[in-house]
PDB file of C-alpha atoms and ligand atoms in Angstrom:
ATOM      1  CA  MET A   1     -14.163  -3.186  -0.322  1.00 89.00           C
ATOM      2  CA  VAL A   2     -12.881   0.211  -1.553  1.00 92.00           C
ATOM      3  CA  SER A   3      -9.364   0.859  -1.684  1.00 94.00           C
ATOM      4  CA  TYR A   4      -7.315   3.952  -2.753  1.00 95.00           C
ATOM      5  CA  GLY A   5      -3.326   4.964  -2.426  1.00 97.00           C
ATOM      6  CA  LEU A   6      -1.532   7.972  -2.373  1.00 98.00           C
ATOM      7  CA  SER A   7       2.307   8.316  -2.688  1.00 98.00           C
ATOM      8  CA  GLU A   8       4.075  12.141  -2.491  1.00 97.00           C
ATOM      9  CA  GLN A   9       7.513  12.928  -3.281  1.00 95.00           C
ATOM     10  CA  GLY A  10       7.377  15.518  -0.663  1.00 94.00           C
ATOM     11  CA  PRO A  11      10.138  18.446  -0.431  1.00 92.00           C
ATOM     12  CA  TYR A  12      12.972  17.054   0.599  1.00 91.00           C
ATOM     13  CA  ARG A  13      13.879  14.164  -2.156  1.00 92.00           C
ATOM     14  CA  ALA A  14      14.940  14.771  -5.484  1.00 89.00           C
ATOM     15  CA  GLU A  15      12.282  12.056  -6.539  1.00 92.00           C
ATOM     16  CA  ASN A  16       9.813   9.483  -5.282  1.00 96.00           C
ATOM     17  CA  GLN A  17      11.483   6.352  -4.683  1.00 96.00           C
ATOM     18  CA  ASP A  18       8.244   4.955  -3.148  1.00 98.00           C
ATOM     19  CA  ALA A  19       5.767   3.257  -5.405  1.00 98.00           C
ATOM     20  CA  PHE A  20       1.978   1.406  -5.198  1.00 98.00           C
ATOM     21  CA  ARG A  21       0.053  -0.670  -6.947  1.00 97.00           C
ATOM     22  CA  ILE A  22      -3.423  -1.445  -6.214  1.00 95.00           C
ATOM     23  CA  SER A  23      -5.224  -4.962  -8.226  1.00 89.00           C
ATOM     24  CA  PRO A  24      -7.965  -3.901 -11.396  1.00 66.00           C
ATOM     25  CA  GLU A  25     -11.239  -4.693 -10.480  1.00 59.00           C
ATOM     26  CA  GLY A  26     -12.807  -8.171 -10.709  1.00 54.00           C
ATOM     27  CA  ILE A  27      -9.621 -10.473  -9.078  1.00 53.00           C
ATOM     28  CA  GLY A  28     -10.179  -9.288  -5.278  1.00 64.00           C
ATOM     29  CA  VAL A  29      -8.543  -6.152  -4.020  1.00 87.00           C
ATOM     30  CA  LEU A  30      -4.971  -6.988  -4.090  1.00 94.00           C
ATOM     31  CA  ALA A  31      -2.617  -4.229  -3.144  1.00 97.00           C
ATOM     32  CA  VAL A  32       1.566  -3.184  -2.672  1.00 98.00           C
ATOM     33  CA  VAL A  33       3.574  -0.763  -1.535  1.00 98.00           C
ATOM     34  CA  CYS A  34       7.505  -0.286  -1.769  1.00 98.00           C
ATOM     35  CA  ASP A  35       9.931   1.385  -1.088  1.00 98.00           C
ATOM     36  CA  GLY A  36      12.896   1.589  -3.210  1.00 97.00           C
ATOM     37  CA  MET A  37      16.722   1.978  -2.819  1.00 93.00           C
ATOM     38  CA  GLY A  38      19.779   2.841  -4.728  1.00 85.00           C
ATOM     39  CA  GLY A  39      21.519   5.476  -6.259  1.00 75.00           C
ATOM     40  CA  ALA A  40      21.107   6.899 -10.217  1.00 73.00           C
ATOM     41  CA  ALA A  41      17.683   6.144 -10.877  1.00 79.00           C
ATOM     42  CA  GLY A  42      17.976   2.759  -9.098  1.00 90.00           C
ATOM     43  CA  GLY A  43      15.713   2.887  -6.048  1.00 92.00           C
ATOM     44  CA  ARG A  44      12.546   4.328  -8.265  1.00 94.00           C
ATOM     45  CA  LEU A  45      13.275   1.683 -10.557  1.00 96.00           C
ATOM     46  CA  ALA A  46      13.712  -0.943  -8.677  1.00 97.00           C
ATOM     47  CA  SER A  47       9.937   0.042  -6.065  1.00 98.00           C
ATOM     48  CA  ASP A  48       8.137   0.060  -9.438  1.00 97.00           C
ATOM     49  CA  MET A  49      10.099  -2.900 -10.905  1.00 97.00           C
ATOM     50  CA  ALA A  50       8.696  -4.909  -7.562  1.00 98.00           C
ATOM     51  CA  ALA A  51       5.566  -3.726  -7.322  1.00 98.00           C
ATOM     52  CA  GLU A  52       4.233  -3.935 -10.894  1.00 97.00           C
ATOM     53  CA  SER A  53       6.079  -7.485 -10.828  1.00 97.00           C
ATOM     54  CA  PHE A  54       3.977  -8.399  -7.482  1.00 97.00           C
ATOM     55  CA  ILE A  55       0.530  -7.397  -8.713  1.00 95.00           C
ATOM     56  CA  SER A  56       0.987  -8.900 -11.791  1.00 94.00           C
ATOM     57  CA  PHE A  57       2.203 -12.027 -10.967  1.00 94.00           C
ATOM     58  CA  SER A  58      -0.285 -12.499  -8.021  1.00 93.00           C
ATOM     59  CA  SER A  59      -3.518 -11.263  -9.473  1.00 90.00           C
ATOM     60  CA  ILE A  60      -2.716 -14.112 -12.562  1.00 87.00           C
ATOM     61  CA  SER A  61      -2.286 -16.705  -9.643  1.00 89.00           C
ATOM     62  CA  LEU A  62      -5.116 -15.660  -7.446  1.00 87.00           C
ATOM     63  CA  GLU A  63      -7.274 -15.854  -9.796  1.00 83.00           C
ATOM     64  CA  LEU A  64      -7.082 -19.226 -10.636  1.00 84.00           C
ATOM     65  CA  SER A  65      -6.783 -20.125  -7.194  1.00 83.00           C
ATOM     66  CA  ASP A  66      -9.408 -20.830  -4.144  1.00 82.00           C
ATOM     67  CA  GLY A  67      -8.134 -18.869  -1.574  1.00 83.00           C
ATOM     68  CA  SER A  68      -6.158 -21.824  -0.204  1.00 89.00           C
ATOM     69  CA  GLU A  69      -2.730 -21.123  -1.656  1.00 92.00           C
ATOM     70  CA  ASP A  70      -2.780 -17.294  -0.966  1.00 93.00           C
ATOM     71  CA  ALA A  71       0.128 -17.503   1.097  1.00 96.00           C
ATOM     72  CA  ASP A  72       2.170 -19.684  -1.575  1.00 96.00           C
ATOM     73  CA  ILE A  73       1.281 -17.183  -4.243  1.00 96.00           C
ATOM     74  CA  LEU A  74       2.245 -13.796  -1.977  1.00 97.00           C
ATOM     75  CA  ARG A  75       5.385 -15.810  -1.574  1.00 97.00           C
ATOM     76  CA  LEU A  76       6.286 -16.902  -5.029  1.00 97.00           C
ATOM     77  CA  ALA A  77       5.019 -13.401  -6.275  1.00 97.00           C
ATOM     78  CA  VAL A  78       8.208 -11.759  -3.709  1.00 98.00           C
ATOM     79  CA  THR A  79      10.772 -14.358  -5.010  1.00 98.00           C
ATOM     80  CA  ALA A  80       9.278 -13.478  -8.906  1.00 98.00           C
ATOM     81  CA  ALA A  81       9.844  -9.708  -8.088  1.00 98.00           C
ATOM     82  CA  ASN A  82      13.146 -10.311  -6.525  1.00 98.00           C
ATOM     83  CA  ARG A  83      14.472 -12.213  -8.950  1.00 97.00           C
ATOM     84  CA  LYS A  84      13.818  -9.863 -11.737  1.00 97.00           C
ATOM     85  CA  ILE A  85      15.138  -6.908 -10.016  1.00 97.00           C
ATOM     86  CA  TYR A  86      18.263  -8.925  -9.208  1.00 96.00           C
ATOM     87  CA  GLU A  87      18.946 -10.213 -12.703  1.00 96.00           C
ATOM     88  CA  PHE A  88      18.578  -6.678 -14.290  1.00 95.00           C
ATOM     89  CA  ALA A  89      20.551  -5.148 -11.672  1.00 93.00           C
ATOM     90  CA  TYR A  90      23.555  -7.661 -11.882  1.00 91.00           C
ATOM     91  CA  ASP A  91      25.098  -6.640 -15.043  1.00 86.00           C
ATOM     92  CA  SER A  92      24.578  -3.482 -14.340  1.00 89.00           C
ATOM     93  CA  GLU A  93      27.206  -0.715 -13.097  1.00 87.00           C
ATOM     94  CA  GLU A  94      24.246   1.723 -12.838  1.00 89.00           C
ATOM     95  CA  TYR A  95      21.673  -0.007 -11.201  1.00 91.00           C
ATOM     96  CA  ALA A  96      24.183  -2.118  -8.846  1.00 89.00           C
ATOM     97  CA  GLY A  97      22.928  -2.837  -5.634  1.00 90.00           C
ATOM     98  CA  MET A  98      19.315  -1.144  -6.113  1.00 95.00           C
ATOM     99  CA  GLY A  99      16.459  -2.973  -4.353  1.00 97.00           C
ATOM    100  CA  THR A 100      13.239  -1.778  -2.507  1.00 98.00           C
ATOM    101  CA  THR A 101      10.932  -2.864   0.755  1.00 98.00           C
ATOM    102  CA  LEU A 102       7.507  -4.381   0.015  1.00 98.00           C
ATOM    103  CA  VAL A 103       4.242  -4.898   1.539  1.00 98.00           C
ATOM    104  CA  GLY A 104       1.311  -6.805  -0.296  1.00 98.00           C
ATOM    105  CA  GLY A 105      -1.786  -8.122   0.954  1.00 96.00           C
ATOM    106  CA  VAL A 106      -4.655 -10.110  -0.366  1.00 95.00           C
ATOM    107  CA  PHE A 107      -8.009  -8.655   0.462  1.00 94.00           C
ATOM    108  CA  ARG A 108     -10.486 -11.555   0.808  1.00 91.00           C
ATOM    109  CA  PRO A 109     -14.232 -10.952   2.412  1.00 88.00           C
ATOM    110  CA  ASP A 110     -13.909 -12.895   5.637  1.00 91.00           C
ATOM    111  CA  ARG A 111      -9.397 -12.347   6.129  1.00 93.00           C
ATOM    112  CA  ALA A 112      -6.101 -10.727   4.857  1.00 95.00           C
ATOM    113  CA  LEU A 113      -3.338 -12.138   3.580  1.00 96.00           C
ATOM    114  CA  LEU A 114      -0.277  -9.693   4.328  1.00 98.00           C
ATOM    115  CA  VAL A 115       3.492 -10.490   3.129  1.00 98.00           C
ATOM    116  CA  ASN A 116       6.707  -7.836   3.816  1.00 98.00           C
ATOM    117  CA  VAL A 117      10.257  -7.644   3.415  1.00 98.00           C
ATOM    118  CA  GLY A 118      11.607  -4.406   4.659  1.00 98.00           C
ATOM    119  CA  ASP A 119       9.926  -1.959   6.934  1.00 98.00           C
ATOM    120  CA  SER A 120       7.246  -0.434   5.253  1.00 98.00           C
ATOM    121  CA  ARG A 121       4.511  -1.632   7.012  1.00 98.00           C
ATOM    122  CA  ALA A 122       0.713  -3.424   7.382  1.00 98.00           C
ATOM    123  CA  TYR A 123      -2.184  -2.035  10.072  1.00 98.00           C
ATOM    124  CA  ARG A 124      -5.347  -3.452  10.690  1.00 98.00           C
ATOM    125  CA  ILE A 125      -7.369  -0.325  11.945  1.00 97.00           C
ATOM    126  CA  ALA A 126     -10.780  -1.167  14.005  1.00 95.00           C
ATOM    127  CA  ARG A 127     -13.024   0.959  16.361  1.00 92.00           C
ATOM    128  CA  ASP A 128     -11.042  -0.375  18.992  1.00 92.00           C
ATOM    129  CA  GLY A 129      -7.669  -0.015  18.523  1.00 96.00           C
ATOM    130  CA  ILE A 130      -4.730  -0.163  15.924  1.00 98.00           C
ATOM    131  CA  THR A 131      -2.655  -3.229  15.750  1.00 97.00           C
ATOM    132  CA  ARG A 132       0.656  -3.684  13.497  1.00 97.00           C
ATOM    133  CA  LEU A 133       0.750  -6.764  11.591  1.00 98.00           C
ATOM    134  CA  THR A 134       4.093  -6.892  10.048  1.00 98.00           C
ATOM    135  CA  ARG A 135       7.408  -6.458  11.476  1.00 97.00           C
ATOM    136  CA  ASP A 136       9.898  -4.659  10.171  1.00 98.00           C
ATOM    137  CA  HIS A 137      12.898  -6.031   9.182  1.00 98.00           C
ATOM    138  CA  SER A 138      15.559  -3.254  10.198  1.00 97.00           C
ATOM    139  CA  LEU A 139      18.479  -2.631  12.577  1.00 97.00           C
ATOM    140  CA  VAL A 140      16.291  -0.944  14.905  1.00 97.00           C
ATOM    141  CA  GLN A 141      13.643  -3.456  15.486  1.00 97.00           C
ATOM    142  CA  GLN A 142      16.668  -6.215  16.045  1.00 97.00           C
ATOM    143  CA  MET A 143      17.944  -3.994  18.653  1.00 97.00           C
ATOM    144  CA  VAL A 144      14.369  -3.833  20.420  1.00 97.00           C
ATOM    145  CA  ASP A 145      14.202  -7.788  20.362  1.00 96.00           C
ATOM    146  CA  ALA A 146      17.044  -7.748  22.467  1.00 97.00           C
ATOM    147  CA  GLY A 147      16.559  -5.627  24.386  1.00 97.00           C
ATOM    148  CA  GLU A 148      18.592  -2.976  23.700  1.00 97.00           C
ATOM    149  CA  LEU A 149      16.499   0.185  22.414  1.00 96.00           C
ATOM    150  CA  THR A 150      13.172   0.838  23.501  1.00 96.00           C
ATOM    151  CA  PRO A 151      10.452   1.509  20.568  1.00 93.00           C
ATOM    152  CA  GLU A 152      10.667   5.232  21.198  1.00 93.00           C
ATOM    153  CA  GLN A 153      14.370   4.841  21.243  1.00 96.00           C
ATOM    154  CA  ALA A 154      14.296   3.342  18.160  1.00 95.00           C
ATOM    155  CA  ARG A 155      11.736   5.986  16.392  1.00 93.00           C
ATOM    156  CA  ARG A 156      14.639   7.947  16.668  1.00 93.00           C
ATOM    157  CA  HIS A 157      18.011   6.398  16.119  1.00 96.00           C
ATOM    158  CA  PRO A 158      20.390   7.743  13.501  1.00 95.00           C
ATOM    159  CA  ARG A 159      20.637   4.162  12.060  1.00 95.00           C
ATOM    160  CA  ARG A 160      16.917   3.877  12.376  1.00 94.00           C
ATOM    161  CA  ASN A 161      16.785   3.504   8.123  1.00 92.00           C
ATOM    162  CA  ILE A 162      18.758   0.361   8.003  1.00 95.00           C
ATOM    163  CA  ILE A 163      17.201  -2.325   6.272  1.00 96.00           C
ATOM    164  CA  THR A 164      18.237  -6.126   7.238  1.00 97.00           C
ATOM    165  CA  ARG A 165      15.903  -7.467   4.371  1.00 97.00           C
ATOM    166  CA  ALA A 166      15.592  -6.384   0.869  1.00 97.00           C
ATOM    167  CA  VAL A 167      13.706  -7.273  -2.635  1.00 98.00           C
ATOM    168  CA  GLY A 168      16.515  -7.407  -5.303  1.00 97.00           C
ATOM    169  CA  THR A 169      19.729  -6.964  -4.022  1.00 95.00           C
ATOM    170  CA  GLU A 170      20.446 -10.443  -3.298  1.00 96.00           C
ATOM    171  CA  PRO A 171      19.710 -13.896  -5.337  1.00 96.00           C
ATOM    172  CA  PHE A 172      17.209 -15.281  -2.758  1.00 96.00           C
ATOM    173  CA  VAL A 173      14.787 -13.453  -0.156  1.00 97.00           C
ATOM    174  CA  THR A 174      12.555 -14.736   3.063  1.00 98.00           C
ATOM    175  CA  SER A 175       9.446 -12.871   3.253  1.00 98.00           C
ATOM    176  CA  ASP A 176       6.915 -12.988   6.101  1.00 98.00           C
ATOM    177  CA  ILE A 177       3.369 -14.218   5.904  1.00 98.00           C
ATOM    178  CA  PHE A 178       0.752 -12.698   8.171  1.00 98.00           C
ATOM    179  CA  GLU A 179      -3.152 -13.388   8.245  1.00 97.00           C
ATOM    180  CA  VAL A 180      -5.911 -11.570   9.870  1.00 97.00           C
ATOM    181  CA  PRO A 181      -9.405 -12.249   9.882  1.00 95.00           C
ATOM    182  CA  ALA A 182     -11.554  -8.922   8.348  1.00 94.00           C
ATOM    183  CA  ARG A 183     -14.832  -7.785   8.824  1.00 92.00           C
ATOM    184  CA  GLU A 184     -17.272  -5.132   8.203  1.00 93.00           C
ATOM    185  CA  GLY A 185     -15.869  -1.684   8.952  1.00 93.00           C
ATOM    186  CA  ASP A 186     -11.868  -3.005   9.244  1.00 96.00           C
ATOM    187  CA  VAL A 187      -9.510  -0.996   7.543  1.00 97.00           C
ATOM    188  CA  PHE A 188      -6.086  -1.931   5.981  1.00 98.00           C
ATOM    189  CA  LEU A 189      -2.997   0.941   5.988  1.00 98.00           C
ATOM    190  CA  LEU A 190       0.026   0.027   3.925  1.00 98.00           C
ATOM    191  CA  CYS A 191       2.372   2.389   3.699  1.00 98.00           C
ATOM    192  CA  SER A 192       6.091   3.279   3.995  1.00 98.00           C
ATOM    193  CA  ASP A 193       8.416   4.690   6.509  1.00 97.00           C
ATOM    194  CA  GLY A 194       8.011   8.405   5.189  1.00 97.00           C
ATOM    195  CA  LEU A 195       4.822   7.991   6.970  1.00 98.00           C
ATOM    196  CA  THR A 196       4.863   6.122  10.097  1.00 97.00           C
ATOM    197  CA  GLY A 197       8.133   7.438  10.817  1.00 95.00           C
ATOM    198  CA  ALA A 198       6.364  11.393  11.047  1.00 96.00           C
ATOM    199  CA  VAL A 199       3.001   9.895  12.454  1.00 97.00           C
ATOM    200  CA  GLU A 200       3.126   7.330  15.454  1.00 96.00           C
ATOM    201  CA  ASP A 201       0.435   4.649  15.345  1.00 97.00           C
ATOM    202  CA  PRO A 202      -2.273   6.356  17.764  1.00 97.00           C
ATOM    203  CA  GLU A 203      -2.329   8.916  15.465  1.00 97.00           C
ATOM    204  CA  LEU A 204      -2.751   6.697  12.216  1.00 98.00           C
ATOM    205  CA  HIS A 205      -5.916   5.405  14.162  1.00 98.00           C
ATOM    206  CA  ARG A 206      -7.066   8.528  14.822  1.00 98.00           C
ATOM    207  CA  LEU A 207      -6.644  10.411  11.695  1.00 98.00           C
ATOM    208  CA  THR A 208      -7.521   7.017   9.299  1.00 98.00           C
ATOM    209  CA  LEU A 209     -10.563   6.455  11.374  1.00 96.00           C
ATOM    210  CA  ALA A 210     -11.810  10.333  11.295  1.00 97.00           C
ATOM    211  CA  ALA A 211     -11.824  10.396   7.296  1.00 96.00           C
ATOM    212  CA  PRO A 212     -14.540   9.939   5.396  1.00 94.00           C
ATOM    213  CA  ASP A 213     -13.697   7.390   2.893  1.00 95.00           C
ATOM    214  CA  ALA A 214     -10.214   5.881   1.892  1.00 96.00           C
ATOM    215  CA  GLU A 215      -9.037   9.090  -0.321  1.00 97.00           C
ATOM    216  CA  SER A 216      -9.879  11.457   2.210  1.00 98.00           C
ATOM    217  CA  ALA A 217      -8.106   9.258   5.043  1.00 98.00           C
ATOM    218  CA  CYS A 218      -4.963   8.848   2.594  1.00 98.00           C
ATOM    219  CA  ARG A 219      -4.756  12.527   1.799  1.00 98.00           C
ATOM    220  CA  ALA A 220      -4.868  13.190   5.401  1.00 98.00           C
ATOM    221  CA  LEU A 221      -2.382  10.675   6.662  1.00 98.00           C
ATOM    222  CA  ILE A 222       0.231  11.703   3.727  1.00 98.00           C
ATOM    223  CA  ASP A 223      -0.452  15.432   4.246  1.00 97.00           C
ATOM    224  CA  THR A 224       0.404  15.152   8.595  1.00 98.00           C
ATOM    225  CA  ALA A 225       3.640  13.565   7.448  1.00 97.00           C
ATOM    226  CA  LEU A 226       4.355  16.234   5.258  1.00 96.00           C
ATOM    227  CA  SER A 227       3.760  18.686   7.876  1.00 95.00           C
ATOM    228  CA  ARG A 228       5.406  17.314  10.258  1.00 92.00           C
ATOM    229  CA  GLY A 229       8.708  18.212   7.613  1.00 85.00           C
ATOM    230  CA  THR A 230       8.982  14.147   6.689  1.00 87.00           C
ATOM    231  CA  ARG A 231      12.424  14.702   4.665  1.00 90.00           C
ATOM    232  CA  ASP A 232      11.025  11.823   2.935  1.00 94.00           C
ATOM    233  CA  ASN A 233       8.611  10.224   0.285  1.00 96.00           C
ATOM    234  CA  ALA A 234       5.357   8.705   2.001  1.00 98.00           C
ATOM    235  CA  THR A 235       3.062   6.460   0.832  1.00 98.00           C
ATOM    236  CA  ALA A 236      -0.350   5.168   1.987  1.00 98.00           C
ATOM    237  CA  VAL A 237      -2.625   2.206   0.576  1.00 98.00           C
ATOM    238  CA  VAL A 238      -6.057   2.323   2.323  1.00 97.00           C
ATOM    239  CA  ILE A 239      -8.507  -0.806   2.022  1.00 96.00           C
ATOM    240  CA  ILE A 240     -12.028  -0.542   3.671  1.00 95.00           C
ATOM    241  CA  TYR A 241     -14.415  -3.046   4.146  1.00 93.00           C
ATOM    242  CA  GLY A 242     -18.035  -2.350   3.767  1.00 86.00           C
ATOM    243  CA  LYS A 243     -20.792  -3.988   3.507  1.00 60.00           C
ATOM    244  CA  GLU A 244     -20.646  -5.269  -0.537  1.00 53.00           C
ATOM    245  CA  ASN A 245     -17.770  -7.301   0.740  1.00 40.00           C
ATOM    246  CA  ALA A 246     -18.631  -9.403  -3.044  1.00 43.00           C
ATOM    247  CA  ASP A 247     -17.519  -6.127  -4.782  1.00 43.00           C
ATOM    248  CA  ASN A 248     -14.662  -4.260  -4.845  1.00 43.00           C
ATOM    249  CA  GLY A 249     -12.422  -1.118  -6.028  1.00 42.00           C
ATOM    250  CA  GLU A 250     -15.508   1.259  -5.473  1.00 40.00           C
TER     251      GLU A 250
HETATM  252 CA1   CA B   1      11.517   6.063   2.978  1.00 53.86          CA
END
């Protein structure tokens, strides 16, 4: 299994409020992407704290687990990140209200478990197609679910950036878990809306599979988003299931 991540500020934002982490080697592949929000330095700090906290909590717990508790561990890791940010911002005027999206995954040899809050996404990409694994917690997704918007209208809706759940803004957060089988040749993509707002799913599929490796895939995805004039930060983490499934990190 190989993995790579890339995050770009882009030309329109004063700072990069996206963050990502990929676990150190030796504990299976674990990865997370967060997209922060909040004034002052709040957004950047929130995404960084959430990503760091998520990885450190889950890596310790996963090391001690046989795999049967993956879903609980991911949920608890999100809860821990939520508490950390909420408590940090609670007493602060400067950081009040800061929060972040989170999409994270643990990638086992035969399956992947994903967790999400907000509108950062996970995809599975295979030869025969691309599947969106997570469900956005966003205003436009609610409107699509209610039949008020088509997915195409949602992409252009002026309030498409409004998320209905975030990590760190409330004392408690509910996350969603998704489990999918995985096999050799599968590619998983974790990304922020700076990518998906500019590059549609069929193109994510094409660009990822055309790249020779995980690093080139990330580069192609982010460069395409930036060349389209995305006015946001853009982040992609790519995990490729190879022959050497027992390995990771390289
Ligand atoms: Ca964003």
